[in-house]
mmCIF file of C-alpha atoms in Angstrom:
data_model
loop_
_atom_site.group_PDB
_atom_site.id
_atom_site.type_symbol
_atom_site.label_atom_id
_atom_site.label_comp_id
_atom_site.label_asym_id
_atom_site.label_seq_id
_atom_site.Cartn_x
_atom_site.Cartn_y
_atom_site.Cartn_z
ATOM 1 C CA UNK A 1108 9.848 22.142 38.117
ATOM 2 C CA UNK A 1109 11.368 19.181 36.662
ATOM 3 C CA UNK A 1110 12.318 18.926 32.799
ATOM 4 C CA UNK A 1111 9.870 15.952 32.610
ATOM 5 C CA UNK A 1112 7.458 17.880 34.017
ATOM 6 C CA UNK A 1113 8.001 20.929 31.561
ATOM 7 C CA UNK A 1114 8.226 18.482 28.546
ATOM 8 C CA UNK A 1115 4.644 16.473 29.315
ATOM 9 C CA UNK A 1116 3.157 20.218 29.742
ATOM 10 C CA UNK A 1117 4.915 21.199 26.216
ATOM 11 C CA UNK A 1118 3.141 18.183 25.346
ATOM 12 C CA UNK A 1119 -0.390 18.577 26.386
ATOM 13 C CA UNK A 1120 -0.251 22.490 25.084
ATOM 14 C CA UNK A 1121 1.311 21.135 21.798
ATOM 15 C CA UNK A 1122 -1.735 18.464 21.277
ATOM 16 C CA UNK A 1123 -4.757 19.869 23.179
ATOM 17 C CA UNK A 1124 -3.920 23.495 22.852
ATOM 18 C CA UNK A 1125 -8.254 24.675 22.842
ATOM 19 C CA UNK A 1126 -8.599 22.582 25.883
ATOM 20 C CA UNK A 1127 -5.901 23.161 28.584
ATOM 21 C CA UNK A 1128 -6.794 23.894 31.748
ATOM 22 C CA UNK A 1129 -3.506 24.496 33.886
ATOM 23 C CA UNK A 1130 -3.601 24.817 37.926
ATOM 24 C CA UNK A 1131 -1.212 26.209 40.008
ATOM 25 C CA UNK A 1132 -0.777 23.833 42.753
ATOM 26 C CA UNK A 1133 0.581 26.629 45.571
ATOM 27 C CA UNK A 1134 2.071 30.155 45.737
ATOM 28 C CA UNK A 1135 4.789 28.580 46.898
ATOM 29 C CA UNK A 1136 5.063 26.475 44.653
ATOM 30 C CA UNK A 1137 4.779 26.461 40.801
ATOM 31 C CA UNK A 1138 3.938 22.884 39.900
ATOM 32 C CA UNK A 1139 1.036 22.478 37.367
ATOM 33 C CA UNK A 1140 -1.120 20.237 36.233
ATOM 34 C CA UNK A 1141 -3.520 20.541 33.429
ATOM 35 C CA UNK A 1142 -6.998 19.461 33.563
ATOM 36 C CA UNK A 1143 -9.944 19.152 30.944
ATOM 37 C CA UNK A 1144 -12.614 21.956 31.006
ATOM 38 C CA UNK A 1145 -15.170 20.229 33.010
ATOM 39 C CA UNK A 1146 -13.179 17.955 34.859
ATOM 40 C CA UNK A 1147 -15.964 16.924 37.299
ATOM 41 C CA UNK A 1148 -13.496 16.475 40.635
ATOM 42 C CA UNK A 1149 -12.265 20.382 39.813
ATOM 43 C CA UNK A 1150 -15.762 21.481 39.322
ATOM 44 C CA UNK A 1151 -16.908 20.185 42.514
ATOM 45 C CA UNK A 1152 -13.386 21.577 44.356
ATOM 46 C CA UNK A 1153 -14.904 24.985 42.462
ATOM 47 C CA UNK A 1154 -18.223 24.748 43.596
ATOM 48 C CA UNK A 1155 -17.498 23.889 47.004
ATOM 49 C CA UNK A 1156 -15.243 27.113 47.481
ATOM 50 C CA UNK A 1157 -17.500 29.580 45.844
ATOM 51 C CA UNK A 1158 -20.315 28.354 47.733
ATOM 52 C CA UNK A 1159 -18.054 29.483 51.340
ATOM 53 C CA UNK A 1160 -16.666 32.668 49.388
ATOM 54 C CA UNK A 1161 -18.530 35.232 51.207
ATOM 55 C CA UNK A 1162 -17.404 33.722 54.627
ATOM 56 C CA UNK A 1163 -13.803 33.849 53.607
ATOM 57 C CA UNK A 1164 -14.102 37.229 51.870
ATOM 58 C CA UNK A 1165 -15.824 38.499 55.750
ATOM 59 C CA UNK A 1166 -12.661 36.105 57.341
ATOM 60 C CA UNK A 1167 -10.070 37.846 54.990
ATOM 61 C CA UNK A 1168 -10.931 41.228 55.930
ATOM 62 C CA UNK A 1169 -10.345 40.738 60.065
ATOM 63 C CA UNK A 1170 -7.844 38.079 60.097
ATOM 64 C CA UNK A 1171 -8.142 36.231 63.491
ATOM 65 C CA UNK A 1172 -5.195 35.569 65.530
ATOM 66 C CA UNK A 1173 -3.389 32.609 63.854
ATOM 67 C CA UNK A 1174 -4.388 33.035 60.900
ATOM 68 C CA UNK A 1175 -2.231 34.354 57.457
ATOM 69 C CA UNK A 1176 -1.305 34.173 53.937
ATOM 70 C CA UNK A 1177 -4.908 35.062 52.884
ATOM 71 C CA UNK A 1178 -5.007 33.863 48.969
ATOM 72 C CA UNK A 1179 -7.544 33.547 45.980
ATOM 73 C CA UNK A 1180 -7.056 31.233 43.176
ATOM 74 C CA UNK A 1181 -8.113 33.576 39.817
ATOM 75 C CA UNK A 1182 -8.386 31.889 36.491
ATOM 76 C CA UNK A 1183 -6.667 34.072 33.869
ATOM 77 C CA UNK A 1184 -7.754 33.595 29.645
ATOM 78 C CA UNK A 1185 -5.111 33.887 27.339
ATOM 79 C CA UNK A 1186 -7.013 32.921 23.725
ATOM 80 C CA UNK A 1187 -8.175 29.221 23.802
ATOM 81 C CA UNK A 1188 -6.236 28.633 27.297
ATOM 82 C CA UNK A 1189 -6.966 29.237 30.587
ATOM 83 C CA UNK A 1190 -4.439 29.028 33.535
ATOM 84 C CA UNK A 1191 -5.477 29.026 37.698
ATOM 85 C CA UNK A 1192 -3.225 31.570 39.623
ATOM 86 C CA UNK A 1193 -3.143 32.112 43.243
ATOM 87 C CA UNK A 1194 -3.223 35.712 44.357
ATOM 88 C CA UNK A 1195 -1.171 37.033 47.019
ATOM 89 C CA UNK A 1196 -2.552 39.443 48.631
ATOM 90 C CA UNK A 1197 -5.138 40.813 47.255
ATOM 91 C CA UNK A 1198 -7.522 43.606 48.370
ATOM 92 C CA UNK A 1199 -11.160 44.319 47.325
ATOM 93 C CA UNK A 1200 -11.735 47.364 44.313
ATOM 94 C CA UNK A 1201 -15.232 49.240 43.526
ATOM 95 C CA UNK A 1202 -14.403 46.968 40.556
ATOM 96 C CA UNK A 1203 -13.731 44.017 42.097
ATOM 97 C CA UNK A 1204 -10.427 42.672 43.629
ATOM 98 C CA UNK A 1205 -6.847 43.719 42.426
ATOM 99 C CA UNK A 1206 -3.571 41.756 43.889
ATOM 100 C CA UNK A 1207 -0.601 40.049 43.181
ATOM 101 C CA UNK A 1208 -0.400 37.087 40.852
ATOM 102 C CA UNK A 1209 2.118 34.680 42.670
ATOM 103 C CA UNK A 1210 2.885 31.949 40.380
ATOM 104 C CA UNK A 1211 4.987 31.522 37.250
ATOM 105 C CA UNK A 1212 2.944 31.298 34.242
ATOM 106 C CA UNK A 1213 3.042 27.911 32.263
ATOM 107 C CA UNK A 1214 0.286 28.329 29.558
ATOM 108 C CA UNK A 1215 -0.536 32.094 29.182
ATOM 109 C CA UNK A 1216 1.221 34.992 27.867
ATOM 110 C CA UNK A 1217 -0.530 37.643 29.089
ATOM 111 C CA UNK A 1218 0.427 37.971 32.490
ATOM 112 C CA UNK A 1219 3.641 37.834 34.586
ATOM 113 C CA UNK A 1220 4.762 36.536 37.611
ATOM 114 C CA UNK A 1221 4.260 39.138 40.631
ATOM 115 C CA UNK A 1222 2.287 41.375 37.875
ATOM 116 C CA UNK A 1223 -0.529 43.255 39.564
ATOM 117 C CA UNK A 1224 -3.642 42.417 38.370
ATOM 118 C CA UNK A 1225 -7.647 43.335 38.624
ATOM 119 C CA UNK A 1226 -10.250 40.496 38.531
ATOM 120 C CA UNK A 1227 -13.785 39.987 39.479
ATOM 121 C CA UNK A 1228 -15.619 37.651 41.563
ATOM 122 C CA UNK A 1229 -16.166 35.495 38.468
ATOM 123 C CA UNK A 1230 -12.842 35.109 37.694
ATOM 124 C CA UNK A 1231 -12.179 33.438 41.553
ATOM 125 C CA UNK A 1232 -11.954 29.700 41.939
ATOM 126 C CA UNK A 1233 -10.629 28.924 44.857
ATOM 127 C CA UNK A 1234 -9.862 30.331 48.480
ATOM 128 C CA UNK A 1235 -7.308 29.708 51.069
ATOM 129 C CA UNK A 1236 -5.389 31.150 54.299
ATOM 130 C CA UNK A 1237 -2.965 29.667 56.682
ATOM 131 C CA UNK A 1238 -4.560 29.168 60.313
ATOM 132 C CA UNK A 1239 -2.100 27.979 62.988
ATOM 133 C CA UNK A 1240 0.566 25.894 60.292
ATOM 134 C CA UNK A 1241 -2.614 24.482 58.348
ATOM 135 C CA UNK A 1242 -3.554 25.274 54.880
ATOM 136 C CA UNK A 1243 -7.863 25.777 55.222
ATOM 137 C CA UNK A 1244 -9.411 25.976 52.150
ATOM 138 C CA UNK A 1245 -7.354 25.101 48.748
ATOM 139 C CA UNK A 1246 -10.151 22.766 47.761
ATOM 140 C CA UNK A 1247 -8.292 22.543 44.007
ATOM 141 C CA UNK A 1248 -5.308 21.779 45.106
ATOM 142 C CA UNK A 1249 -6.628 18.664 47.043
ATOM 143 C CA UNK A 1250 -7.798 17.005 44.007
ATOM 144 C CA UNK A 1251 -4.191 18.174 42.256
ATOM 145 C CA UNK A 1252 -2.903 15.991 44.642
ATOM 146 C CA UNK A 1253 -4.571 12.936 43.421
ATOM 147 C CA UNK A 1254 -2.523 13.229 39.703
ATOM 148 C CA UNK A 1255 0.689 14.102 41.638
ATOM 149 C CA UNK A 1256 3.281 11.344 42.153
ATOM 150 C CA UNK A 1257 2.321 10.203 45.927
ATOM 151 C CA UNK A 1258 5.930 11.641 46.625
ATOM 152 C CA UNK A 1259 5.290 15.122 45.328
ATOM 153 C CA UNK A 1260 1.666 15.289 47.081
ATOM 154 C CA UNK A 1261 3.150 14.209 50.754
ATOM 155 C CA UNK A 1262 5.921 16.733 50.139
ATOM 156 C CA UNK A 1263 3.598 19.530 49.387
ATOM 157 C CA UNK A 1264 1.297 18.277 52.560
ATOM 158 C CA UNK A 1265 4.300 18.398 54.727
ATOM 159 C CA UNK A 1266 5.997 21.638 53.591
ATOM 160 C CA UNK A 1267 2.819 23.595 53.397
ATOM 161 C CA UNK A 1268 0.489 22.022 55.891
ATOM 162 C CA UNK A 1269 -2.458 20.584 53.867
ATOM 163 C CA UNK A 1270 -4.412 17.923 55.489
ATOM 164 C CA UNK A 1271 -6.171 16.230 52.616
#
């Protein structure tokens, strides 16, 4: 991540601290981009993946041929902030779902990078998987590509196959 980019998020927590709203852009990856609670083009990105949850969840647990790098998007509360982390793997609980949190923290302090950690279904907001090179699913991270530089979104499209 680029010092700019570090300093503007310094920023944002620094002014806006009750309101932040950071996403993690890709496991791969730990850009971030904060968003206001309610933002309605991340609430819609939300909606749409809960509302094909259960057909992932079904997908995720017989992986056709092709297909890999099964991942939920869990939103983690630290105080006033929340922070979006993709999960890699993860594997269902009596609980709920327990797995691997696979981005760098940028706002919260109560979790770790590669820390295992149990969630529920209300804590998901976002699915994705790899099927033959192309990202399917990862609704957020489409609209995080609309604040990205055009440069940094056609990088990410390229090096990790999204098609939006």
């Amino acid at each position: 991540m680029t010092l700019a980019v570090r300093a503007a998020l310094c920023l944002i927590c620094v002014l806006a601290p009750a309101i932040a709203d950071a996403q993690a852009t890709d496991p791969n990856d730990d850009r971030v981009t904060i968003f206001a609670p309610g933002d309605p083009e991340m609430a819609a990105a939300t909606k749409q993946a809960l509302s094909s949850l259960d057909e992932f969840l079904v997908l995720a647990d017989s992986p056709p041929a092709g297909t890999s790098r099964f991942k939920l998007k869990v939103k983690v509360k630290d105080g006033n902030i929340t922070e979006h982390f993709w999960v890699v793997p993860f594997r269902r609980t009596e609980a709920g779902f327990v797995g691997i949190l696979s981005n760098q923290p940028a706002e919260v302090h109560n979790v770790v990078l590669g820390q295992n950690i149990e969630f529920t279904r209300d804590d998901i907001s976002d699915w994705g998987y790899t099927r033959n090179g192309h990202q399917v699913g990862s609704f957020t991270v489409c609209v995080m590509f609309k604040r990205m530089s055009k440069e940094e979104a056609d990088d990410m499209r390229a090096k990790y196959g999204f098609d939006c």
